[in-house]
XYZ file of C-alpha atoms in Angstrom:
772
model
C 49.306 -16.311 -31.272
C 47.775 -19.594 -32.305
C 44.820 -21.527 -30.975
C 45.794 -25.024 -29.990
C 44.261 -28.463 -29.580
C 47.090 -29.853 -27.507
C 50.801 -29.346 -27.268
C 53.987 -30.877 -25.931
C 53.607 -29.103 -22.629
C 54.230 -31.182 -19.534
C 50.945 -31.134 -17.647
C 50.856 -34.173 -15.384
C 53.590 -35.364 -13.090
C 54.418 -38.162 -10.669
C 56.977 -37.734 -7.923
C 59.137 -40.670 -6.766
C 61.913 -40.848 -4.197
C 64.950 -42.894 -3.324
C 67.229 -42.168 -0.401
C 69.510 -40.094 -2.624
C 67.218 -38.527 -5.234
C 63.744 -37.350 -6.186
C 62.546 -38.339 -9.645
C 59.814 -36.190 -11.149
C 58.194 -37.820 -14.188
C 56.279 -35.442 -16.459
C 54.165 -36.098 -19.507
C 52.094 -34.146 -21.989
C 48.345 -34.393 -22.437
C 48.569 -36.910 -25.285
C 50.875 -39.273 -23.293
C 53.384 -39.263 -26.159
C 56.084 -37.116 -24.531
C 57.674 -38.240 -21.221
C 60.525 -36.460 -19.426
C 62.508 -37.020 -16.210
C 63.802 -34.453 -13.697
C 66.309 -35.534 -11.028
C 66.662 -33.669 -7.729
C 69.599 -34.387 -5.423
C 68.644 -35.231 -1.820
C 72.128 -35.650 -0.358
C 72.981 -31.939 -0.466
C 71.750 -30.389 2.782
C 71.646 -26.684 1.886
C 72.094 -26.386 -1.887
C 69.703 -27.126 -4.749
C 70.881 -29.782 -7.195
C 68.570 -30.264 -10.173
C 69.312 -32.160 -13.392
C 67.038 -32.708 -16.399
C 67.358 -35.909 -18.402
C 67.698 -34.734 -22.030
C 66.002 -37.858 -23.357
C 62.353 -37.809 -24.399
C 60.836 -41.173 -23.486
C 57.796 -43.148 -24.529
C 55.534 -44.478 -21.795
C 57.036 -47.983 -21.950
C 60.576 -46.627 -21.929
C 59.769 -44.535 -18.888
C 58.381 -47.569 -17.065
C 61.550 -49.517 -17.805
C 63.712 -46.645 -16.546
C 61.854 -46.459 -13.254
C 62.125 -50.229 -12.841
C 65.905 -50.065 -13.291
C 66.118 -47.231 -10.755
C 64.117 -49.320 -8.298
C 66.345 -52.351 -8.766
C 69.495 -50.289 -8.396
C 68.324 -48.855 -5.064
C 66.749 -51.994 -3.614
C 69.283 -52.213 -0.771
C 68.365 -48.711 0.466
C 64.621 -49.102 0.173
C 64.114 -48.914 -3.588
C 62.013 -46.383 -5.459
C 58.868 -45.159 -3.713
C 55.932 -43.214 -5.064
C 55.354 -39.903 -3.258
C 52.491 -38.058 -4.937
C 51.010 -37.019 -8.248
C 51.129 -33.346 -9.086
C 50.455 -30.802 -11.818
C 53.515 -28.605 -11.837
C 56.158 -26.951 -9.686
C 55.308 -23.615 -8.077
C 58.927 -23.115 -7.078
C 61.750 -23.815 -4.636
C 62.313 -21.874 -1.425
C 65.049 -21.816 1.191
C 64.902 -20.216 4.636
C 67.783 -20.956 7.033
C 68.256 -24.645 6.345
C 67.267 -26.957 3.480
C 65.453 -26.233 0.233
C 61.755 -26.973 -0.077
C 59.811 -27.733 -3.236
C 56.284 -26.343 -3.624
C 54.087 -28.385 -5.964
C 50.457 -28.360 -7.114
C 48.688 -31.555 -6.068
C 45.177 -30.657 -7.186
C 43.899 -28.336 -9.886
C 40.534 -27.108 -11.147
C 39.710 -26.091 -14.688
C 38.130 -22.626 -14.579
C 38.028 -21.610 -18.222
C 39.273 -21.901 -21.776
C 40.691 -19.198 -24.027
C 40.931 -20.149 -27.682
C 41.409 -23.820 -26.901
C 43.890 -23.183 -24.067
C 42.746 -24.443 -20.678
C 43.008 -22.185 -17.611
C 43.341 -23.714 -14.134
C 43.204 -22.639 -10.530
C 44.977 -24.455 -7.705
C 42.922 -26.850 -5.607
C 45.720 -27.907 -3.263
C 49.475 -27.506 -2.913
C 52.213 -29.059 -0.805
C 55.637 -27.977 0.385
C 58.128 -30.859 0.492
C 61.605 -30.768 2.028
C 64.264 -31.712 -0.549
C 67.144 -33.254 1.486
C 66.877 -36.702 2.948
C 66.348 -36.642 6.713
C 69.764 -38.216 7.233
C 71.504 -35.050 5.965
C 69.201 -32.410 7.423
C 71.136 -29.595 9.077
C 70.366 -28.850 12.711
C 68.966 -25.456 11.781
C 66.153 -27.229 9.916
C 64.592 -27.986 13.292
C 65.096 -24.496 14.722
C 62.276 -22.299 15.955
C 62.997 -19.611 13.333
C 62.973 -22.152 10.483
C 59.588 -23.466 11.577
C 58.260 -19.941 11.917
C 59.329 -19.104 8.363
C 57.596 -22.251 7.138
C 54.410 -21.299 8.952
C 54.691 -17.827 7.498
C 54.850 -19.143 3.950
C 52.059 -21.589 4.729
C 49.828 -18.620 5.571
C 49.705 -17.874 1.859
C 46.745 -19.671 0.294
C 47.557 -20.704 -3.269
C 44.066 -22.162 -3.629
C 42.570 -18.655 -3.607
C 42.841 -16.183 -6.458
C 45.781 -17.831 -8.272
C 45.448 -19.232 -11.782
C 47.702 -20.541 -14.548
C 47.831 -22.207 -17.953
C 50.312 -24.616 -19.483
C 49.926 -23.448 -23.091
C 48.538 -19.886 -22.904
C 50.409 -16.875 -21.534
C 47.647 -15.895 -19.134
C 49.931 -13.277 -17.553
C 49.659 -11.273 -20.793
C 46.644 -9.747 -22.513
C 45.222 -11.325 -25.647
C 46.522 -8.427 -27.726
C 50.071 -8.860 -26.415
C 49.904 -12.585 -27.078
C 48.908 -11.859 -30.676
C 51.338 -9.056 -31.418
C 54.376 -10.135 -29.369
C 55.865 -13.603 -29.673
C 57.425 -13.900 -26.222
C 57.598 -17.266 -24.463
C 59.610 -19.158 -21.875
C 61.818 -17.191 -19.509
C 60.611 -13.817 -20.798
C 57.012 -14.236 -19.674
C 58.097 -15.227 -16.155
C 59.808 -11.877 -15.794
C 56.617 -9.919 -16.425
C 55.032 -7.983 -13.588
C 52.079 -10.334 -13.201
C 53.927 -13.618 -12.487
C 53.914 -13.937 -8.718
C 56.207 -16.964 -8.431
C 58.982 -15.423 -10.531
C 61.336 -15.487 -7.534
C 60.392 -19.005 -6.432
C 61.060 -20.410 -9.916
C 64.103 -18.292 -10.747
C 66.778 -20.736 -9.558
C 65.427 -23.791 -11.373
C 64.622 -21.836 -14.545
C 68.077 -20.348 -14.723
C 69.713 -23.729 -14.116
C 67.603 -25.730 -16.596
C 67.338 -22.897 -19.157
C 63.660 -23.760 -19.707
C 60.239 -23.517 -18.054
C 58.958 -27.021 -18.802
C 58.590 -28.060 -15.158
C 57.180 -24.916 -13.582
C 53.892 -23.069 -13.914
C 53.598 -19.269 -13.955
C 51.067 -18.160 -11.345
C 48.956 -15.052 -11.825
C 47.262 -13.508 -8.801
C 43.980 -11.631 -9.033
C 40.662 -12.800 -10.420
C 39.395 -15.058 -13.215
C 35.806 -15.791 -14.108
C 34.345 -17.159 -17.322
C 30.714 -17.946 -18.126
C 28.443 -18.523 -21.077
C 25.904 -15.734 -21.539
C 23.188 -15.021 -24.063
C 22.060 -11.970 -26.003
C 19.301 -11.811 -28.621
C 19.061 -15.598 -28.531
C 22.767 -16.056 -29.307
C 25.257 -17.583 -26.890
C 28.670 -16.122 -26.222
C 31.459 -16.533 -23.681
C 32.617 -13.744 -21.405
C 35.899 -13.912 -19.481
C 36.917 -11.281 -16.949
C 40.555 -11.381 -15.847
C 42.252 -9.214 -13.222
C 46.036 -9.456 -12.966
C 47.627 -7.988 -9.849
C 51.193 -6.707 -10.173
C 53.870 -8.251 -7.962
C 55.764 -4.954 -7.938
C 55.099 -2.730 -4.917
C 52.440 -5.218 -3.848
C 50.790 -4.534 -0.528
C 47.728 -3.879 1.551
C 45.665 -0.783 1.957
C 47.313 1.505 4.533
C 50.767 -0.018 4.309
C 51.290 0.361 0.590
C 50.221 3.624 -0.960
C 51.133 5.782 -3.911
C 54.215 5.193 -6.046
C 57.760 4.033 -5.282
C 61.002 5.410 -6.692
C 60.826 3.034 -9.675
C 57.419 4.286 -10.762
C 55.543 1.216 -9.487
C 52.201 1.969 -7.850
C 50.352 0.135 -5.119
C 47.269 -1.945 -5.983
C 48.318 -2.067 -9.642
C 45.764 -4.259 -11.442
C 45.239 -4.886 -15.149
C 41.674 -5.876 -16.055
C 40.898 -7.633 -19.336
C 37.439 -8.382 -20.712
C 37.388 -11.067 -23.420
C 34.304 -11.921 -25.483
C 33.916 -14.644 -28.109
C 31.066 -16.561 -29.661
C 30.083 -20.030 -28.504
C 31.043 -22.824 -30.911
C 30.845 -26.597 -30.736
C 34.611 -27.097 -31.013
C 35.471 -24.358 -28.523
C 37.419 -22.316 -31.089
C 35.389 -19.315 -32.291
C 35.811 -17.470 -35.561
C 36.178 -14.052 -33.869
C 37.260 -12.655 -30.498
C 37.234 -9.218 -28.893
C 39.211 -7.964 -25.912
C 39.542 -4.687 -24.024
C 42.021 -3.805 -21.266
C 41.779 -1.173 -18.533
C 43.988 -0.343 -15.571
C 43.641 0.637 -11.929
C 46.377 1.763 -9.578
C 47.067 3.992 -6.601
C 47.491 7.732 -7.202
C 51.078 7.954 -8.532
C 52.380 10.449 -6.002
C 54.697 9.816 -3.046
C 52.179 9.613 -0.207
C 51.308 7.311 2.650
C 49.146 6.853 5.726
C 50.299 5.700 9.140
C 48.170 2.809 10.352
C 46.337 3.493 13.580
C 44.122 1.379 15.786
C 42.495 4.538 17.097
C 41.776 6.299 13.816
C 39.742 4.558 11.158
C 40.784 7.184 8.594
C 44.443 8.086 9.145
C 45.769 11.368 7.833
C 47.291 11.421 4.361
C 50.935 12.465 4.304
C 52.176 13.806 0.977
C 55.935 13.868 0.431
C 57.648 16.088 -2.151
C 59.016 14.452 -5.300
C 61.463 16.636 -7.198
C 60.289 17.085 -10.785
C 57.736 14.325 -10.173
C 60.312 11.716 -11.199
C 58.404 8.743 -9.791
C 55.126 9.933 -11.323
C 56.827 10.413 -14.680
C 58.347 6.912 -14.539
C 54.920 5.435 -13.837
C 53.309 6.999 -16.891
C 56.295 6.121 -19.059
C 55.785 2.515 -17.988
C 52.060 2.699 -18.808
C 52.845 4.091 -22.270
C 55.363 1.302 -22.809
C 52.790 -1.313 -21.806
C 49.726 0.060 -23.565
C 50.763 2.831 -25.926
C 49.094 6.230 -26.150
C 46.791 7.888 -25.259
C 46.831 7.448 -21.488
C 43.492 8.648 -20.122
C 43.306 9.204 -16.359
C 39.923 9.018 -14.632
C 40.396 10.444 -11.146
C 37.426 9.818 -8.828
C 38.603 11.325 -5.530
C 36.924 14.137 -3.648
C 37.344 17.771 -4.620
C 36.215 19.423 -1.371
C 36.395 18.230 2.219
C 35.945 19.853 5.609
C 39.263 18.336 6.654
C 41.663 18.057 3.697
C 42.519 14.463 2.831
C 41.713 13.267 -0.664
C 41.508 16.822 -1.943
C 45.199 17.288 -1.137
C 46.042 14.509 -3.567
C 43.551 15.742 -6.150
C 45.272 19.129 -6.326
C 48.808 17.708 -6.377
C 47.863 15.080 -8.985
C 46.563 17.746 -11.364
C 49.715 19.755 -10.803
C 51.901 16.710 -11.555
C 50.071 15.966 -14.808
C 50.429 19.597 -15.855
C 54.176 19.527 -15.143
C 54.755 16.214 -16.959
C 52.731 17.236 -20.004
C 54.935 20.279 -20.545
C 57.736 17.935 -21.566
C 55.657 15.690 -23.842
C 54.740 16.035 -27.486
C 51.104 16.685 -28.217
C 50.276 13.119 -29.261
C 51.722 11.702 -26.025
C 50.212 14.122 -23.525
C 48.231 12.641 -20.661
C 44.464 13.167 -20.614
C 43.144 13.921 -17.135
C 39.458 13.634 -16.280
C 38.359 14.351 -12.724
C 34.984 13.258 -11.339
C 34.056 13.618 -7.683
C 32.127 10.347 -7.705
C 31.329 10.486 -4.000
C 29.658 13.873 -4.460
C 27.857 12.823 -7.626
C 26.471 9.668 -6.025
C 24.904 11.662 -3.177
C 23.017 13.993 -5.492
C 19.380 13.008 -5.665
C 18.290 12.191 -9.184
C 21.798 11.717 -10.555
C 22.391 8.386 -12.261
C 26.087 7.847 -11.730
C 26.279 4.728 -13.880
C 24.704 6.486 -16.858
C 27.166 9.355 -16.554
C 30.141 7.009 -16.234
C 28.902 4.986 -19.182
C 28.863 8.119 -21.320
C 32.400 9.028 -20.308
C 33.486 5.430 -21.009
C 32.006 5.615 -24.496
C 34.041 8.729 -25.238
C 37.194 7.065 -23.973
C 36.557 4.024 -26.175
C 36.356 6.323 -29.187
C 40.003 7.059 -28.465
C 41.417 3.733 -27.311
C 39.184 1.349 -29.273
C 39.596 -2.356 -28.492
C 41.065 -5.567 -29.895
C 38.980 -7.331 -32.527
C 40.525 -10.360 -34.193
C 39.432 -13.247 -36.362
C 40.622 -16.813 -36.109
C 41.665 -18.293 -39.422
C 41.423 -22.070 -39.704
C 42.186 -24.490 -42.553
C 38.466 -24.940 -43.142
C 38.066 -21.217 -43.779
C 40.819 -21.251 -46.367
C 38.802 -23.242 -48.920
C 37.593 -20.020 -50.492
C 41.094 -18.591 -50.583
C 43.351 -18.482 -53.669
C 44.951 -21.771 -54.692
C 48.368 -20.879 -53.248
C 46.862 -20.115 -49.851
C 44.772 -23.282 -49.981
C 47.921 -25.333 -50.552
C 49.552 -23.842 -47.479
C 46.419 -24.484 -45.450
C 46.277 -28.083 -46.650
C 49.859 -28.731 -45.606
C 49.054 -27.319 -42.171
C 45.925 -29.455 -41.956
C 47.816 -32.588 -42.907
C 50.455 -31.835 -40.306
C 47.771 -31.328 -37.666
C 46.198 -34.653 -38.592
C 49.445 -36.486 -37.987
C 50.296 -34.568 -34.815
C 47.337 -33.456 -32.739
C 49.602 -31.284 -30.649
C 50.120 -28.874 -33.540
C 48.220 -25.600 -33.682
C 45.264 -25.490 -36.066
C 44.136 -21.875 -35.909
C 45.799 -18.480 -36.043
C 44.543 -15.192 -34.630
C 44.634 -12.267 -37.032
C 43.943 -8.781 -35.596
C 41.394 -6.621 -37.423
C 41.515 -3.757 -34.906
C 43.978 -3.097 -32.092
C 43.524 -1.234 -28.828
C 45.792 1.775 -28.472
C 46.294 3.409 -25.119
C 44.436 2.638 -21.928
C 42.005 4.082 -19.385
C 43.624 4.405 -15.960
C 41.087 4.713 -13.132
C 41.741 5.521 -9.499
C 40.015 6.640 -6.343
C 41.766 6.799 -2.979
C 41.964 3.014 -2.460
C 41.282 1.978 -6.079
C 38.609 -0.391 -4.802
C 35.001 0.724 -4.396
C 34.504 3.785 -6.607
C 37.081 2.479 -9.068
C 35.197 -0.777 -9.477
C 31.969 1.054 -10.328
C 33.777 3.082 -12.980
C 35.451 -0.026 -14.392
C 32.059 -1.713 -14.705
C 30.729 1.262 -16.644
C 33.715 1.096 -18.981
C 33.282 -2.666 -19.331
C 29.605 -2.239 -20.201
C 30.346 0.354 -22.872
C 33.036 -1.938 -24.261
C 30.787 -5.009 -24.151
C 28.268 -3.375 -26.472
C 30.989 -2.630 -29.003
C 32.517 -6.087 -28.629
C 29.208 -7.879 -29.234
C 28.451 -5.577 -32.150
C 31.841 -6.272 -33.708
C 31.216 -10.009 -33.382
C 27.870 -9.608 -35.129
C 25.810 -10.696 -32.125
C 23.828 -7.464 -31.680
C 22.785 -4.713 -34.073
C 23.446 -1.739 -31.803
C 26.796 -1.012 -30.187
C 25.168 0.109 -26.925
C 23.754 -1.990 -24.098
C 21.264 -0.297 -21.804
C 21.805 -0.412 -18.037
C 18.684 -2.505 -17.430
C 19.345 -5.026 -20.205
C 20.082 -8.636 -19.137
C 23.715 -8.529 -20.385
C 24.280 -5.469 -18.158
C 22.998 -7.378 -15.132
C 25.259 -10.316 -15.963
C 28.263 -8.059 -16.412
C 27.523 -6.254 -13.157
C 27.706 -9.608 -11.360
C 31.133 -10.233 -12.934
C 32.500 -6.872 -11.856
C 30.931 -7.043 -8.418
C 32.606 -10.393 -7.750
C 35.896 -9.104 -9.123
C 35.600 -5.979 -6.984
C 34.962 -8.031 -3.854
C 37.942 -10.284 -4.575
C 40.364 -7.435 -5.235
C 39.073 -5.507 -2.211
C 39.665 -8.482 0.088
C 43.200 -8.826 -1.249
C 44.138 -5.176 -0.819
C 41.639 -3.739 1.655
C 40.744 -6.634 3.923
C 36.996 -6.766 3.196
C 34.617 -7.094 0.286
C 33.973 -3.945 -1.742
C 31.369 -1.319 -0.899
C 28.794 -1.997 -3.618
C 26.085 0.505 -2.702
C 25.674 1.778 -6.255
C 25.330 -1.762 -7.601
C 22.800 -2.652 -4.882
C 20.675 0.380 -5.640
C 20.864 -0.301 -9.366
C 19.278 -3.673 -8.615
C 16.677 -2.058 -6.380
C 17.769 -3.782 -3.169
C 16.336 -2.665 0.154
C 18.253 0.375 1.425
C 18.383 -0.776 5.060
C 19.979 -4.072 4.039
C 22.558 -2.257 1.948
C 23.453 0.115 4.778
C 23.964 -2.675 7.310
C 26.128 -4.583 4.824
C 28.258 -1.505 4.182
C 28.705 -0.921 7.916
C 29.853 -4.497 8.542
C 32.326 -4.317 5.673
C 33.726 -1.070 7.030
C 34.331 -2.714 10.424
C 35.916 -5.778 8.817
C 38.209 -3.613 6.718
C 39.242 -1.552 9.737
C 40.033 -4.645 11.838
C 42.130 -6.307 9.154
C 44.002 -3.100 8.337
C 44.805 -2.479 12.007
C 45.591 -5.996 13.223
C 46.484 -8.411 10.412
C 48.091 -6.463 7.576
C 51.645 -6.634 8.932
C 51.520 -10.425 9.115
C 50.180 -10.534 5.574
C 53.060 -8.370 4.476
C 55.675 -10.566 6.064
C 54.249 -13.579 4.249
C 54.190 -11.873 0.887
C 57.708 -10.512 1.340
C 58.993 -14.041 1.725
C 56.874 -15.340 -1.155
C 58.026 -12.622 -3.554
C 61.620 -12.778 -2.388
C 61.669 -9.245 -0.986
C 63.091 -10.767 2.178
C 65.480 -13.728 2.082
C 66.473 -15.092 5.508
C 70.175 -15.390 6.332
C 71.845 -17.003 9.316
C 73.410 -14.441 11.581
C 71.091 -11.691 10.338
C 67.972 -10.363 12.097
C 64.792 -12.346 11.518
C 61.995 -10.758 9.528
C 59.749 -10.274 12.549
C 62.530 -8.463 14.424
C 62.930 -5.819 11.754
C 61.071 -2.559 11.898
C 59.325 -0.670 9.109
C 61.323 -0.704 5.874
C 64.541 -2.367 7.030
C 63.999 -5.741 5.426
C 63.036 -4.888 1.866
C 66.440 -5.271 0.228
C 68.148 -7.514 2.780
C 69.069 -10.922 1.416
C 68.778 -10.063 -2.254
C 71.297 -11.347 -4.718
C 74.654 -9.619 -4.508
C 77.219 -9.085 -1.811
C 76.206 -8.066 1.664
C 78.033 -4.780 1.170
C 75.974 -4.062 -1.936
C 72.776 -4.917 -0.127
C 73.552 -2.638 2.818
C 74.395 0.168 0.416
C 70.984 0.008 -1.201
C 68.422 2.467 -0.005
C 65.786 1.108 2.309
C 62.230 1.688 1.244
C 59.003 1.461 3.142
C 57.683 -1.870 4.323
C 56.498 -3.884 1.357
C 53.077 -5.435 1.609
C 50.984 -7.816 -0.279
C 47.753 -9.623 -0.085
C 47.574 -12.253 2.586
C 45.257 -14.636 0.809
C 48.009 -16.889 -0.466
C 48.754 -20.137 1.287
C 50.808 -23.264 0.872
C 49.478 -26.363 2.532
C 51.423 -29.106 4.267
C 55.045 -28.297 4.937
C 55.866 -31.732 6.372
C 58.949 -33.659 5.291
C 58.430 -35.865 2.273
C 58.047 -39.002 4.313
C 54.809 -37.603 5.716
C 53.371 -36.259 2.464
C 51.912 -39.426 0.973
C 48.402 -38.875 2.263
C 47.941 -42.499 3.059
C 49.150 -43.891 -0.268
C 51.153 -47.120 -0.286
C 54.707 -46.032 -0.956
C 55.837 -49.604 -1.268
C 54.199 -50.153 -4.653
C 56.593 -50.587 -7.540
C 56.821 -47.945 -10.273
C 55.197 -50.087 -12.949
C 52.129 -50.440 -10.750
C 52.060 -46.702 -10.168
C 52.647 -45.415 -13.693
C 49.029 -45.622 -14.768
C 47.023 -42.751 -16.072
C 47.031 -39.711 -13.796
C 43.377 -38.861 -13.581
C 41.951 -35.463 -12.801
C 40.121 -34.969 -9.517
C 36.384 -35.354 -9.836
C 35.915 -31.615 -9.294
C 33.735 -29.944 -11.821
C 34.973 -26.728 -13.330
C 33.521 -24.010 -11.117
C 34.030 -20.329 -11.743
C 37.011 -19.107 -9.795
C 36.013 -16.552 -7.249
C 37.563 -16.295 -3.802
C 35.991 -16.304 -2.619
C 17.306 0.873 -17.491
C 17.551 4.489 -16.712
C 16.709 7.206 -19.165
C 19.686 7.758 -21.436
C 21.466 11.066 -21.765
C 20.044 13.396 -24.328
C 21.621 13.597 -27.716
C 24.845 15.585 -27.530
C 26.973 17.650 -29.836
C 30.711 17.581 -30.282
C 32.565 20.797 -29.580
C 35.767 21.908 -31.160
C 38.856 22.068 -29.002
C 42.001 24.028 -29.726
C 45.132 22.050 -30.301
C 46.360 19.432 -32.731
C 44.275 16.625 -34.126
C 45.323 13.187 -35.117
C 43.882 12.055 -38.408
C 41.827 8.905 -38.556
C 43.370 6.259 -40.769
C 41.519 5.101 -43.850
C 41.840 1.533 -42.566
C 40.005 2.424 -39.358
C 37.259 4.297 -41.254
C 36.714 1.288 -43.510
C 36.590 -0.951 -40.471
C 34.002 1.235 -38.741
C 31.890 1.412 -41.887
C 31.965 -2.371 -42.129
C 30.551 -2.572 -38.602
C 27.842 -0.055 -39.419
C 29.272 2.954 -37.578
C 28.637 6.362 -39.098
C 31.577 8.215 -40.565
C 33.398 9.961 -37.721
C 35.644 12.966 -37.714
C 38.942 12.971 -35.903
C 39.083 14.587 -32.495
C 41.073 14.557 -29.341
C 39.723 13.559 -25.977
C 38.125 16.895 -25.268
C 35.544 16.385 -27.996
C 33.215 14.754 -25.438
C 29.569 15.040 -26.366
C 28.600 16.529 -23.023
C 25.980 18.996 -24.201
C 22.309 18.331 -23.527
C 19.570 18.843 -26.058
C 17.948 21.312 -23.687
C 20.835 23.687 -24.143
C 20.720 24.655 -20.481
C 24.021 25.299 -18.811
C 25.382 25.971 -15.392
C 28.213 28.028 -14.118
C 31.616 26.450 -13.888
C 32.492 25.604 -10.325
C 34.770 28.230 -8.826
C 37.710 26.264 -7.476
C 39.179 29.383 -5.920
C 36.703 28.987 -3.076
C 38.759 26.081 -1.872
C 42.293 26.937 -0.824
C 43.158 23.257 -1.186
C 42.870 23.377 -4.930
C 43.916 26.937 -5.596
C 47.557 26.509 -6.466
C 47.497 23.825 -9.185
C 44.300 24.964 -10.799
C 45.478 28.565 -10.931
C 48.324 27.388 -13.136
C 45.947 25.735 -15.543
C 44.650 27.971 -18.274
C 40.935 27.543 -18.792
C 40.604 27.733 -22.544
C 37.338 25.992 -23.049
C 34.328 25.064 -21.035
C 31.171 23.265 -21.973
C 28.316 21.972 -19.909
C 25.131 20.056 -20.134
C 22.179 19.830 -17.829
C 18.867 18.174 -17.551
C 16.058 18.842 -15.070
C 17.959 21.198 -12.829
C 20.362 18.918 -10.943
C 23.952 20.029 -11.290
C 26.965 17.756 -10.802
C 30.544 18.406 -11.655
C 33.089 16.632 -13.750
C 36.316 18.400 -14.634
C 38.625 17.422 -17.416
C 42.219 18.544 -17.601
C 44.461 17.834 -20.575
C 47.299 19.627 -22.321
C 47.073 22.482 -22.995
C 45.093 22.226 -19.786
C 41.431 22.607 -20.569
C 38.861 22.241 -17.873
C 35.360 21.163 -18.685
C 32.649 21.540 -16.107
C 29.972 19.049 -16.960
C 26.663 19.987 -15.421
C 24.558 16.868 -15.404
C 20.881 16.657 -14.817
C 19.974 13.012 -15.202
C 16.614 11.615 -14.404
C 16.271 9.642 -11.216
C 16.083 5.913 -10.967
C 17.913 2.960 -9.454
C 21.549 3.825 -8.854
C 20.751 7.486 -8.455
C 22.765 7.716 -5.284
C 25.249 5.666 -3.349
C 28.686 5.504 -1.902
C 31.364 5.049 -4.517
């Protein structure tokens, strides 16, 4: 991937209309590249789009529009409609096609010279001229579908970039050179369906923007008197998207509910905005990959969990195969659900999940086996004197020893002056080319260290407890990232250090945003509040109100949210003569209206009602004649073709919205194969000042305290809920550590299944207890 100063990407557009056509005029940032897209308005129910192959100058484009105006003078001429910043897509219900466009944008960040935007405002414009509108366009069902789509707020939690593949991690952008149609088909592009028709017809993506749904926040921070930029990105998958009680577990294709990729990018602050080094780390959250669900109930705030059998754990296996394909190995699973309950709920899933991992690992080679770490975070957080964040931070550090992170340098022509003469000549040619064409890339990212594998974290909802664990992992990674960039001497950041407080704010805001999308309320942040020392009574009242808000939304509004997202994602496509979406029950609509014959669609298996977040909205679904917002449509094109200026909005951050360390620990030896550390990695670690490390697998966690005290391994046989899977797991090793007499449990299961009972005795302090 290359860092850019510009590019021939169409970024600003002006929409004009005649009685028979729409003309969308697009230009690049430098105003040197002008293109024209024609949209037929005389076809009542079909989409007719044609791209002018000519690339115009600004003057040539003005002349073209003037000729179009003169040629249509008898029918009203050419009229200006609106300025916009890209096409979100085209949608059809029962009547005409509609075009969804971005009419206002906000800059929310920059990654390596590439600008990232959120949507300030959008509009939905009917394509056909009113004179050819079909009668069904005025029907009650058509208007209801329009209102349904307009309940999706594009101005919240959606972001995009013209020149950077924001739907992909920095590492994928560096190592895989995929652009155009390919990136739209990734799991994180939410308007893939809406843009599919125009992309397939034009064979390019010049006129559309790829929308990512989730969270984006970027800010300048400081450590040891040095400034750096931190970006936190959460990408929500469009596959099996849904809300809390209506979308659980895994589907038959291995897609899990609430599937979110989180990326943490760090780079130094420079005057030109292009740093010399960058570091990125990716982690994953997603629903427990078993076939399970909960029936929503207005009478029961915690519905029973229903676990369905899955022969040979096919869906679970597909999910982990997909994770390995996306991130490589190892896959480390941090499971935070409860181990014991008076009435079995989460513990049912805990036992079955361990059993599934055991079964899957039997068919995998040693280097690809899944690593399973179980922590009852709810139980740990209630233990007086236990610092949950410190414990999670230690586990995160061990995981990072396995997965590492992306560290890359950015080579520029200026840096090549010390290079050999041949390399300098190449750099000079590139520099000369950049001087003559400012749209050309001037910097290239070269990886020094790559992340391999990923940490997958889950609790029951993958919201509250998961977010705390992801913060701990992010904090452990931040220390290593800053150390790799040369900004701090140590690779560890203490929990009470200013960068930790700043990072906690990032993750708390991300957690709230993702929780609203999936759960209907902001996240339960009790552990974060206590870490800051907030008043306990205030925290408790806040948690109670959020519980009520979550219950109300889950019980009363989630089905409407799902209907909206089904239309947006194309899971339901209305057809005349077929039942309307709101008349269907449960899972009947998921495959109806998809591409293919009706016979093929009916033959497909129905799956449970698909849900998604209801925070997406399109504004203004009026016909085009009413979409001018007071602008004078009678002005001629030459008077309108001036510079398209940005709104006066500043660039706000997008948001929708030290304890005593563990004692020194010793590594234990674990039976089983070892993977040897490459000489390249050892040299890299030495360069950063790390001590020479020996190779180990995940079970070499330094979980032994200096006191040498130990506690007995918890006897799982006392709980009939966990008996069966754990009995099948051979306990070949156990280690423990303790400190000051407080015992908490963490169990680790890998292949061959080894269970470690970690007895923790951490000193008290802020964050010592709380609801995960």
